[in-house]
Short mmCIF file of C-alpha atoms in Angstrom, two decimals:
data_model
loop_
_atom_site.label_atom_id
_atom_site.label_comp_id
_atom_site.label_asym_id
_atom_site.label_seq_id
_atom_site.Cartn_x
_atom_site.Cartn_y
_atom_site.Cartn_z
CA MET Q 117 -2.85 24.85 -14.93
CA LYS Q 118 -1.78 21.27 -15.68
CA ILE Q 119 -0.17 19.66 -12.66
CA GLY Q 120 1.13 16.11 -12.89
CA VAL Q 121 1.00 13.53 -10.13
CA LEU Q 122 3.58 10.78 -10.45
CA ALA Q 123 1.26 7.78 -10.62
CA VAL Q 124 3.33 4.61 -10.86
CA GLN Q 125 2.64 3.68 -7.22
CA GLY Q 126 1.47 5.29 -3.99
CA ASP Q 127 -1.32 7.53 -2.71
CA VAL Q 128 -1.89 9.20 -6.06
CA ARG Q 129 -5.67 9.55 -5.73
CA GLU Q 130 -5.39 11.69 -2.58
CA HIS Q 131 -3.08 14.17 -4.33
CA LEU Q 132 -5.25 14.26 -7.45
CA SER Q 133 -8.31 15.07 -5.38
CA ALA Q 134 -6.54 17.74 -3.27
CA LEU Q 135 -5.37 19.47 -6.48
CA GLU Q 136 -8.80 19.17 -8.06
CA ARG Q 137 -10.44 20.75 -5.02
CA LEU Q 138 -8.11 23.73 -5.53
CA GLY Q 139 -9.15 24.13 -9.15
CA ALA Q 140 -6.00 22.79 -10.82
CA SER Q 141 -6.13 20.19 -13.60
CA PRO Q 142 -4.19 17.26 -12.19
CA LEU Q 143 -2.99 14.48 -14.50
CA PRO Q 144 -1.55 11.10 -13.57
CA VAL Q 145 2.00 10.65 -14.88
CA LEU Q 146 2.92 7.06 -15.79
CA LYS Q 147 5.12 7.49 -18.85
CA PRO Q 148 7.68 10.02 -20.12
CA GLU Q 149 5.20 11.47 -22.64
CA HIS Q 150 2.86 12.46 -19.79
CA LEU Q 151 5.39 15.09 -18.71
CA ALA Q 152 4.65 17.34 -21.68
CA GLY Q 153 3.10 20.71 -20.87
CA LEU Q 154 3.11 20.39 -17.09
CA SER Q 155 3.44 23.43 -14.84
CA GLY Q 156 4.45 21.30 -11.87
CA ILE Q 157 4.52 17.74 -10.58
CA VAL Q 158 3.65 16.10 -7.28
CA LEU Q 159 5.61 13.06 -6.11
CA PRO Q 160 3.29 11.15 -3.75
CA GLY Q 161 3.77 8.93 -0.75
CA GLY Q 162 4.43 5.26 -1.41
CA GLU Q 163 7.54 3.12 -1.38
CA SER Q 164 10.46 5.06 -2.84
CA THR Q 165 12.31 1.90 -3.95
CA ALA Q 166 9.23 0.54 -5.74
CA ILE Q 167 8.46 3.91 -7.37
CA TRP Q 168 12.06 4.22 -8.54
CA ARG Q 169 12.21 0.70 -10.03
CA LEU Q 170 8.99 1.44 -11.92
CA MET Q 171 10.29 4.80 -13.15
CA GLN Q 172 13.53 3.26 -14.32
CA ALA Q 173 11.76 0.54 -16.27
CA ASN Q 174 10.24 2.87 -18.88
CA GLY Q 175 12.60 5.83 -18.95
CA LEU Q 176 10.40 8.01 -16.74
CA ALA Q 177 13.23 8.36 -14.20
CA GLY Q 178 15.61 10.01 -16.67
CA ALA Q 179 12.92 12.09 -18.36
CA LEU Q 180 11.61 13.46 -15.07
CA LYS Q 181 15.11 14.19 -13.77
CA ALA Q 182 15.80 16.22 -16.90
CA GLU Q 183 12.55 18.18 -16.47
CA LEU Q 184 13.37 18.90 -12.82
CA GLU Q 185 16.88 20.01 -13.70
CA GLY Q 186 15.24 22.31 -16.25
CA GLY Q 187 13.26 23.93 -13.41
CA LEU Q 188 9.90 22.07 -13.38
CA PRO Q 189 8.42 22.74 -9.91
CA ALA Q 190 7.99 19.61 -7.79
CA PHE Q 191 6.33 18.81 -4.48
CA GLY Q 192 7.42 15.55 -2.84
CA THR Q 193 5.64 14.06 0.17
CA CYS Q 194 7.28 11.32 2.26
CA ALA Q 195 8.58 8.92 -0.42
CA GLY Q 196 8.44 11.91 -2.76
CA MET Q 197 10.88 13.74 -0.48
CA VAL Q 198 13.23 10.74 -0.60
CA LEU Q 199 13.01 10.72 -4.40
CA LEU Q 200 13.98 14.40 -4.61
CA ALA Q 201 16.84 14.29 -2.08
CA LYS Q 202 20.45 14.52 -3.24
CA GLU Q 203 21.59 12.25 -0.47
CA ILE Q 204 20.07 9.32 1.44
CA THR Q 205 21.99 8.53 4.61
CA ASN Q 206 20.85 4.93 5.04
CA TRP Q 207 20.41 3.67 1.50
CA PRO Q 208 23.03 3.01 -1.21
CA GLU Q 209 21.11 4.63 -4.07
CA ARG Q 210 20.13 8.19 -4.87
CA PHE Q 211 17.01 8.74 -6.90
CA LEU Q 212 16.14 12.00 -8.70
CA ALA Q 213 18.76 13.83 -6.60
CA VAL Q 214 17.77 17.44 -7.32
CA LEU Q 215 17.05 18.88 -3.85
CA ASP Q 216 20.10 19.60 -1.71
CA ILE Q 217 19.14 17.73 1.45
CA ALA Q 218 20.28 14.51 3.09
CA VAL Q 219 17.38 12.36 4.29
CA GLU Q 220 17.21 9.30 6.43
CA ARG Q 221 14.56 6.84 5.17
CA ASN Q 222 12.02 5.53 7.71
CA ALA Q 223 13.62 7.76 10.32
CA THR Q 224 10.53 7.97 12.55
CA GLY Q 225 10.64 4.18 12.97
CA ARG Q 226 8.35 1.33 12.08
CA GLN Q 227 4.59 1.71 11.57
CA VAL Q 228 3.70 1.36 15.27
CA GLU Q 229 5.66 4.62 15.78
CA SER Q 230 3.79 6.49 13.01
CA PHE Q 231 1.77 9.43 14.30
CA GLU Q 232 -0.23 12.54 13.60
CA THR Q 233 0.39 15.97 15.03
CA VAL Q 234 0.04 19.67 14.32
CA LEU Q 235 3.03 21.64 13.01
CA PRO Q 236 3.69 25.37 12.89
CA VAL Q 237 4.59 26.18 9.29
CA ASP Q 238 6.30 29.45 8.34
CA GLY Q 239 3.75 31.77 6.81
CA LEU Q 240 0.84 29.32 7.09
CA GLY Q 241 0.30 28.82 10.81
CA GLU Q 242 -0.60 25.44 12.30
CA VAL Q 243 -0.94 22.61 9.80
CA PRO Q 244 -2.10 19.04 10.58
CA ALA Q 245 0.61 16.53 9.70
CA VAL Q 246 0.51 12.73 9.38
CA PHE Q 247 3.91 11.04 9.64
CA ILE Q 248 4.07 7.45 8.35
CA ARG Q 249 7.42 5.63 8.58
CA ALA Q 250 8.59 9.07 7.65
CA PRO Q 251 11.93 10.29 6.33
CA LEU Q 252 13.66 13.06 8.29
CA VAL Q 253 16.06 15.63 6.94
CA ARG Q 254 19.51 15.23 8.48
CA ARG Q 255 21.31 17.96 6.54
CA VAL Q 256 20.17 20.93 4.48
CA GLY Q 257 22.37 22.47 1.83
CA GLU Q 258 22.91 26.14 1.15
CA GLY Q 259 19.84 27.93 -0.13
CA VAL Q 260 17.45 25.37 1.36
CA GLU Q 261 14.74 27.06 3.37
CA VAL Q 262 13.32 25.16 6.36
CA LEU Q 263 9.58 25.91 6.61
CA ALA Q 264 8.70 23.54 9.47
CA ARG Q 265 10.44 21.42 12.05
CA TRP Q 266 9.39 18.51 14.22
CA GLN Q 267 11.46 17.90 17.35
CA GLY Q 268 14.15 20.09 15.85
CA ASN Q 269 14.33 18.16 12.55
CA PRO Q 270 13.45 19.94 9.32
CA VAL Q 271 10.30 18.27 7.93
CA LEU Q 272 9.18 20.82 5.32
CA VAL Q 273 11.83 22.34 3.10
CA ARG Q 274 12.02 24.42 -0.04
CA GLN Q 275 14.82 25.07 -2.47
CA GLY Q 276 13.89 27.11 -5.55
CA PRO Q 277 11.20 25.17 -7.44
CA PHE Q 278 11.31 22.16 -5.11
CA LEU Q 279 9.14 21.66 -2.03
CA ALA Q 280 9.37 18.54 0.12
CA ALA Q 281 7.53 17.30 3.21
CA SER Q 282 8.33 14.36 5.48
CA PHE Q 283 4.60 14.02 6.14
CA HIS Q 284 1.40 13.59 4.15
CA PRO Q 285 -0.62 16.79 3.53
CA GLU Q 286 -2.68 14.75 1.06
CA LEU Q 287 -4.16 12.67 3.89
CA VAL Q 288 -5.86 15.63 5.58
CA GLU Q 289 -8.64 17.99 4.49
CA ASP Q 290 -6.42 21.06 4.94
CA ALA Q 291 -5.06 21.79 1.46
CA ARG Q 292 -2.93 24.86 2.27
CA LEU Q 293 0.35 23.16 1.39
CA HIS Q 294 -1.01 22.09 -2.00
CA SER Q 295 -2.21 25.62 -2.46
CA PHE Q 296 1.26 26.92 -1.53
CA PHE Q 297 2.76 24.60 -4.14
CA LEU Q 298 0.29 25.75 -6.82
CA GLU Q 299 1.38 29.29 -6.09
CA MET Q 300 5.01 28.22 -6.67
CA CYS Q 301 3.96 26.66 -10.01
CA ARG Q 302 2.05 29.77 -11.04
CA LYS Q 303 5.14 31.89 -10.49
CA GLY Q 304 7.14 29.30 -12.44
CA MET M 216 1.37 13.72 18.93
CA GLU M 217 -0.86 10.67 18.60
CA LYS M 218 0.25 7.21 17.47
CA GLY M 219 -1.82 4.40 16.03
CA THR M 220 -4.83 6.53 15.05
CA TYR M 221 -7.20 5.16 12.44
CA ARG M 222 -5.93 7.79 9.99
CA VAL M 223 -2.34 6.72 10.56
CA LYS M 224 -3.37 3.10 9.94
CA THR M 225 -5.57 3.58 6.87
CA GLY M 226 -3.21 6.26 5.53
CA PHE M 227 -0.36 3.76 5.64
CA ALA M 228 -2.44 1.31 3.60
CA GLU M 229 -3.02 4.06 1.01
CA MET M 230 0.76 4.11 0.43
CA PHE M 231 0.66 0.52 -0.88
CA LYS M 232 -1.69 1.39 -3.73
CA GLY M 233 -0.65 0.30 -7.18
CA GLY M 234 1.87 -2.03 -5.60
CA VAL M 235 2.62 -5.71 -5.06
CA ILE M 236 3.02 -7.32 -1.64
CA MET M 237 5.03 -10.53 -1.81
CA ASP M 238 5.15 -13.58 0.48
CA VAL M 239 8.71 -14.42 1.54
CA THR M 240 10.13 -17.09 3.81
CA THR M 241 13.80 -16.03 4.03
CA PRO M 242 15.82 -12.78 4.17
CA GLU M 243 17.22 -13.60 0.69
CA GLN M 244 13.71 -13.80 -0.75
CA ALA M 245 12.82 -10.54 1.00
CA ARG M 246 15.76 -8.81 -0.66
CA ILE M 247 14.76 -10.19 -4.05
CA ALA M 248 11.24 -8.84 -3.49
CA GLU M 249 12.53 -5.41 -2.48
CA GLU M 250 14.88 -5.26 -5.45
CA ALA M 251 12.03 -6.21 -7.79
CA GLY M 252 9.96 -3.28 -6.51
CA ALA M 253 7.61 -4.88 -3.96
CA VAL M 254 5.89 -2.30 -1.72
CA ALA M 255 6.00 -4.68 1.25
CA VAL M 256 6.78 -8.28 2.09
CA MET M 257 4.76 -10.81 4.06
CA ALA M 258 7.09 -12.76 6.37
CA LEU M 259 6.02 -16.40 6.54
CA GLU M 260 7.28 -19.77 7.72
CA ARG M 261 5.79 -21.52 4.67
CA VAL M 262 4.06 -20.14 1.57
CA PRO M 263 0.37 -21.11 1.18
CA ALA M 264 1.10 -23.78 -1.46
CA ASP M 265 3.31 -25.61 1.08
CA ILE M 266 0.81 -25.13 3.90
CA ARG M 267 -1.80 -26.68 1.65
CA ALA M 268 0.47 -29.57 0.62
CA GLN M 269 1.81 -30.34 4.09
CA GLY M 270 -1.41 -29.94 6.07
CA GLY M 271 -1.43 -29.75 9.86
CA VAL M 272 -2.01 -26.63 11.96
CA ALA M 273 -0.51 -23.50 10.41
CA ARG M 274 0.54 -20.87 12.97
CA MET M 275 2.26 -17.48 13.21
CA ALA M 276 5.89 -17.62 11.99
CA ASP M 277 8.82 -17.92 14.40
CA PRO M 278 9.66 -14.39 15.68
CA LYS M 279 13.32 -15.06 14.87
CA LYS M 280 12.43 -15.56 11.23
CA ILE M 281 10.30 -12.42 11.19
CA LYS M 282 13.08 -10.35 12.79
CA GLU M 283 15.63 -11.63 10.26
CA ILE M 284 13.34 -10.53 7.45
CA MET M 285 12.70 -7.14 9.11
CA ASP M 286 16.47 -6.63 9.34
CA ALA M 287 17.01 -7.59 5.71
CA VAL M 288 14.85 -4.98 3.98
CA SER M 289 13.90 -1.29 4.15
CA ILE M 290 10.33 -1.78 2.91
CA PRO M 291 7.45 -2.57 5.32
CA VAL M 292 7.15 -6.09 6.70
CA MET M 293 3.79 -7.74 7.30
CA ALA M 294 3.16 -11.00 9.13
CA LYS M 295 0.18 -13.29 9.57
CA CYS M 296 -1.62 -14.30 12.73
CA ARG M 297 -4.39 -16.86 13.05
CA ILE M 298 -7.99 -15.59 12.90
CA GLY M 299 -8.98 -14.52 16.41
CA HIS M 300 -5.53 -15.20 17.89
CA ILE M 301 -5.14 -12.07 20.00
CA ALA M 302 -1.88 -13.28 21.56
CA GLU M 303 -0.17 -13.92 18.23
CA ALA M 304 -1.26 -10.45 17.12
CA ARG M 305 0.18 -8.91 20.31
CA ILE M 306 3.47 -10.72 19.69
CA LEU M 307 3.65 -9.42 16.11
CA GLU M 308 2.88 -5.91 17.34
CA ALA M 309 5.63 -6.18 19.97
CA LEU M 310 8.09 -7.33 17.28
CA GLY M 311 7.37 -4.09 15.43
CA VAL M 312 5.83 -5.72 12.38
CA ASP M 313 4.32 -2.97 10.20
CA PHE M 314 1.00 -4.68 9.36
CA VAL M 315 -0.73 -7.78 10.73
CA ASP M 316 -2.67 -10.02 8.35
CA GLU M 317 -5.40 -11.82 10.30
CA SER M 318 -5.39 -14.58 7.77
CA GLU M 319 -7.48 -17.55 6.70
CA VAL M 320 -4.27 -19.08 5.29
CA LEU M 321 -3.35 -20.02 8.86
CA THR M 322 -5.54 -22.37 10.90
CA PRO M 323 -8.21 -20.30 12.69
CA ALA M 324 -7.79 -20.00 16.47
CA ASP M 325 -11.21 -18.66 17.50
CA PRO M 326 -14.37 -20.39 16.24
CA PHE M 327 -16.56 -17.38 17.14
CA ASN M 328 -14.76 -14.06 16.76
CA HIS M 329 -12.17 -12.16 14.84
CA ILE M 330 -9.75 -9.90 16.71
CA ASP M 331 -11.00 -6.54 18.01
CA LYS M 332 -8.49 -4.62 15.97
CA TRP M 333 -9.38 -1.24 17.50
CA GLN M 334 -7.39 -2.32 20.57
CA PHE M 335 -4.10 -2.36 18.64
CA ARG M 336 -1.64 0.28 17.50
CA VAL M 337 -0.47 -1.90 14.61
CA PRO M 338 -2.82 -1.86 11.58
CA PHE M 339 -4.56 -5.03 10.34
CA VAL M 340 -5.49 -6.34 6.92
CA CYS M 341 -8.25 -8.95 6.67
CA GLY M 342 -9.66 -11.10 3.89
CA CYS M 343 -13.19 -11.05 2.50
CA ARG M 344 -15.28 -12.94 -0.01
CA ASP M 345 -18.08 -10.39 -0.20
CA LEU M 346 -19.32 -7.05 1.07
CA GLY M 347 -20.74 -8.45 4.31
CA GLU M 348 -17.41 -9.92 5.32
CA ALA M 349 -15.56 -6.74 4.31
CA ALA M 350 -17.97 -4.58 6.34
CA ARG M 351 -17.66 -6.81 9.43
CA ARG M 352 -13.87 -6.65 9.30
CA ILE M 353 -13.97 -2.87 8.88
CA ALA M 354 -16.32 -2.65 11.87
CA GLU M 355 -13.74 -4.63 13.87
CA GLY M 356 -11.11 -2.05 12.93
CA ALA M 357 -9.36 -3.49 9.85
CA ALA M 358 -7.39 -0.71 8.11
CA MET M 359 -7.12 -2.60 4.84
CA ILE M 360 -9.10 -5.34 3.09
CA ARG M 361 -8.05 -7.97 0.60
CA THR M 362 -10.30 -10.26 -1.32
CA LYS M 363 -9.45 -13.81 -0.28
CA GLY M 364 -9.30 -15.81 -3.46
CA GLU M 365 -8.04 -19.32 -2.76
CA ALA M 366 -4.46 -19.15 -1.51
CA GLY M 367 -1.78 -21.54 -2.69
CA THR M 368 -3.63 -22.69 -5.79
CA GLY M 369 -2.05 -20.56 -8.51
CA ASN M 370 -5.63 -20.35 -9.80
CA VAL M 371 -7.09 -16.86 -10.06
CA ILE M 372 -10.76 -17.80 -10.38
CA GLU M 373 -11.65 -17.36 -6.71
CA ALA M 374 -9.91 -13.98 -6.51
CA VAL M 375 -11.97 -12.90 -9.51
CA ARG M 376 -15.15 -14.34 -8.00
CA HIS M 377 -14.67 -12.39 -4.76
CA MET M 378 -13.83 -9.13 -6.51
CA ARG M 379 -16.79 -9.47 -8.88
CA ILE M 380 -19.15 -10.18 -5.97
CA LEU M 381 -17.79 -7.25 -3.97
CA ASN M 382 -18.09 -4.86 -6.92
CA ASP M 383 -21.60 -6.02 -7.70
CA GLN M 384 -22.75 -5.61 -4.10
CA ILE M 385 -21.24 -2.14 -3.80
CA ARG M 386 -22.93 -1.15 -7.06
CA ARG M 387 -26.31 -2.33 -5.73
CA LEU M 388 -25.74 -0.57 -2.43
CA ARG M 389 -25.12 2.77 -4.12
CA ASP M 390 -28.70 3.19 -5.29
CA MET M 391 -30.46 1.87 -2.20
CA SER M 392 -32.83 3.86 -0.02
CA ARG M 393 -32.29 3.90 3.73
CA ALA M 394 -34.93 1.19 4.24
CA GLU M 395 -33.37 -1.03 1.59
CA LEU M 396 -29.92 -0.51 3.11
CA VAL M 397 -31.08 -1.67 6.53
CA SER M 398 -32.65 -4.76 5.04
CA TYR M 399 -29.52 -5.39 2.94
CA ALA M 400 -27.40 -5.09 6.09
CA LYS M 401 -29.44 -7.88 7.62
CA GLU M 402 -29.09 -10.02 4.50
CA LEU M 403 -25.30 -9.52 4.40
CA GLY M 404 -24.80 -9.74 8.16
CA ALA M 405 -23.13 -6.33 7.92
CA PRO M 406 -23.28 -3.35 10.29
CA VAL M 407 -25.58 -0.58 9.02
CA GLU M 408 -23.08 2.22 9.83
CA VAL M 409 -20.32 0.67 7.72
CA LEU M 410 -22.68 0.14 4.80
CA GLU M 411 -23.76 3.77 5.08
CA LEU M 412 -20.15 4.84 4.83
CA ILE M 413 -19.59 2.62 1.80
CA GLN M 414 -22.76 3.96 0.17
CA GLU M 415 -21.64 7.54 0.79
CA GLN M 416 -18.16 6.98 -0.68
CA GLY M 417 -19.28 4.61 -3.42
CA ARG M 418 -16.46 2.23 -2.51
CA LEU M 419 -14.86 0.59 0.50
CA PRO M 420 -13.56 3.22 2.95
CA VAL M 421 -10.20 1.42 3.09
CA VAL M 422 -7.72 0.17 0.51
CA ASN M 423 -8.66 -3.14 -1.09
CA PHE M 424 -6.07 -5.48 -2.57
CA ALA M 425 -6.65 -8.80 -4.36
CA ALA M 426 -5.10 -12.01 -3.09
CA GLY M 427 -5.23 -15.77 -3.42
CA GLY M 428 -4.17 -17.49 -6.65
CA ILE M 429 -2.33 -14.70 -8.48
CA ALA M 430 0.57 -16.32 -10.36
CA THR M 431 1.29 -14.30 -13.51
CA PRO M 432 1.65 -10.66 -14.59
CA ALA M 433 -1.63 -11.06 -16.48
CA ASP M 434 -3.36 -12.25 -13.28
CA ALA M 435 -2.14 -9.12 -11.47
CA ALA M 436 -3.31 -6.90 -14.35
CA LEU M 437 -6.69 -8.64 -14.39
CA MET M 438 -7.27 -7.96 -10.70
CA ARG M 439 -6.34 -4.30 -11.19
CA MET M 440 -8.76 -4.07 -14.14
CA LEU M 441 -11.47 -5.35 -11.81
CA GLY M 442 -10.73 -2.53 -9.39
CA ALA M 443 -8.19 -3.94 -6.91
CA ASP M 444 -5.88 -1.23 -5.55
CA GLY M 445 -2.96 -3.66 -5.73
CA VAL M 446 -2.17 -7.35 -5.29
CA PHE M 447 -0.73 -9.82 -2.83
CA VAL M 448 1.29 -12.59 -4.45
CA GLY M 449 1.85 -15.57 -2.21
CA SER M 450 3.24 -18.76 -3.65
CA GLY M 451 3.18 -17.35 -7.19
CA ILE M 452 6.67 -15.88 -7.10
CA PHE M 453 8.94 -18.12 -5.08
CA LYS M 454 7.26 -21.33 -6.29
CA SER M 455 8.03 -20.39 -9.88
CA GLN M 456 11.14 -21.17 -11.91
CA ASN M 457 12.56 -17.64 -12.09
CA PRO M 458 11.39 -15.61 -9.07
CA GLU M 459 13.47 -12.46 -9.79
CA LYS M 460 12.16 -12.05 -13.29
CA ARG M 461 8.58 -12.97 -12.42
CA ALA M 462 8.51 -10.64 -9.41
CA ARG M 463 9.68 -7.73 -11.53
CA ALA M 464 7.19 -8.54 -14.28
CA ILE M 465 4.28 -8.68 -11.82
CA VAL M 466 5.30 -5.32 -10.34
CA LEU M 467 5.32 -3.72 -13.81
CA ALA M 468 2.04 -5.38 -14.77
CA CYS M 469 0.34 -4.14 -11.61
CA THR M 470 1.17 -0.52 -12.48
CA HIS M 471 0.69 -0.66 -16.26
CA TYR M 472 -2.36 -2.95 -16.19
CA ASP M 473 -4.10 -1.06 -18.98
CA ASP M 474 -1.14 -1.19 -21.37
CA PRO M 475 -1.51 -4.52 -23.24
CA GLU M 476 1.71 -4.08 -25.23
CA LEU M 477 3.72 -3.69 -22.06
CA LEU M 478 1.90 -6.66 -20.52
CA ALA M 479 2.88 -8.76 -23.55
CA GLU M 480 6.47 -7.68 -23.20
CA VAL M 481 6.80 -8.40 -19.48
CA SER M 482 4.95 -11.73 -19.75
CA GLU M 483 7.53 -13.09 -22.16
CA ASP M 484 9.93 -15.88 -21.25
CA LEU M 485 9.34 -15.95 -17.50
CA GLY M 486 10.00 -19.68 -17.15
CA GLU M 487 7.58 -22.10 -15.53
CA PRO M 488 4.90 -20.57 -13.29
CA MET M 489 3.93 -22.34 -10.07
CA ALA M 490 1.90 -25.49 -10.57
CA GLY M 491 -1.83 -24.75 -10.36
CA ILE M 492 -4.73 -26.59 -8.77
CA GLU M 493 -8.30 -26.77 -9.98
CA ILE M 494 -10.60 -25.51 -7.25
CA ASP M 495 -13.15 -28.33 -7.58
CA LYS M 496 -10.38 -30.90 -7.07
CA ILE M 497 -9.91 -29.50 -3.55
CA PRO M 498 -12.09 -31.10 -0.87
CA GLN M 499 -14.57 -28.54 0.52
CA GLU M 500 -13.09 -28.72 4.05
CA GLU M 501 -9.64 -27.81 2.71
CA LEU M 502 -10.77 -24.54 1.13
CA MET M 503 -9.24 -21.69 3.09
CA GLN M 504 -11.67 -19.01 1.97
CA TYR M 505 -14.56 -20.27 4.14
CA ARG M 506 -12.57 -19.85 7.34
#
């Protein structure tokens, strides 16, 4: 199963290696033509503004949005969640805008406030979670399932083919969330 | 819930990969950098080229200036403290700066030691010229490394030298026996445990950017081709004729470094780059990299 990892900027290598460990065939996505034949795509952590500028420069932004609107499964972590969100409460732009949530960028504060913890995830049990200048979900639309919360805020959500986490499952050994996403891709 | 763990620090540095970190001295410049796609800005009083030209003791920037820059942008803000200046580092941490650069670009404060970075919640990036220096900084708790180059020169040769040396030393380390590694540690002045970790992983255990002398999109691409995870651009952007356009071009070049046609396109018509300096025209005692 070919799974893309958006590779213009961010912690791409960590996602590629998590997917490889699970037996998928991950491919870095830098250009629109790299989207062909994918069963799913991961949007990594990084800086959402930088990733978006880079995606706009070569048409990848529009091409990926079209794929997502056509139902291509996507898993966004941290910046990836911001890219997927339909609304950003503290930023004038919207990016791919396919997942019906409102996020606040950098909602956990500056880097000195970044932290790691363990989260109970619906159906998976306790999962280690690293939050880095993380976005938090301030509103979820209809049909958005909240799979985990931190201090009452949704931090892992799913709507149809889209999965998004405020934290970084790619920074820990535990690959259950990647595995969960691969299962979503398998089912199409 | 645990803050400031090593994983939180090094994980944050992983998020910069493939990106460009730009020196800025005003909120306006910070906004230009953010708009161009910088992954972070380095808040400074003066860019390295001006520090070099004006001389005198270079210190941490005024907290007011740093706060103005932090308020101006949504991307992470880094700031520099002098080598070994624990108090400046504490001030930067208290300001809420996202990363501290313990930097040779400022005048060193401690003739003996670097900062014990394990004592801080804020992550640190440090410069290196070779594997020994990188390993010592990692042993002190640096969460990110950058090759030093020679800041404020607009001349990439030292950045290339340091990256080449680092790559070569890591390559040699990979095939060494335990006995050879211990002897190599002595030769490099590097802690054995850190070298063991580097040998095991086949690369530095933290993100490594290139810095010092990068002035063009091609320079950024070159450093990426040599294995840098990303680049710092100091004077190269805001000392050039058209900072907006150059900043954007360097960001694109850093990502698409192996696409020569795109590099040609983004390198076109950028206006005058910063003025460059030949390294051997600089008196030995004014070279920042040996600090």
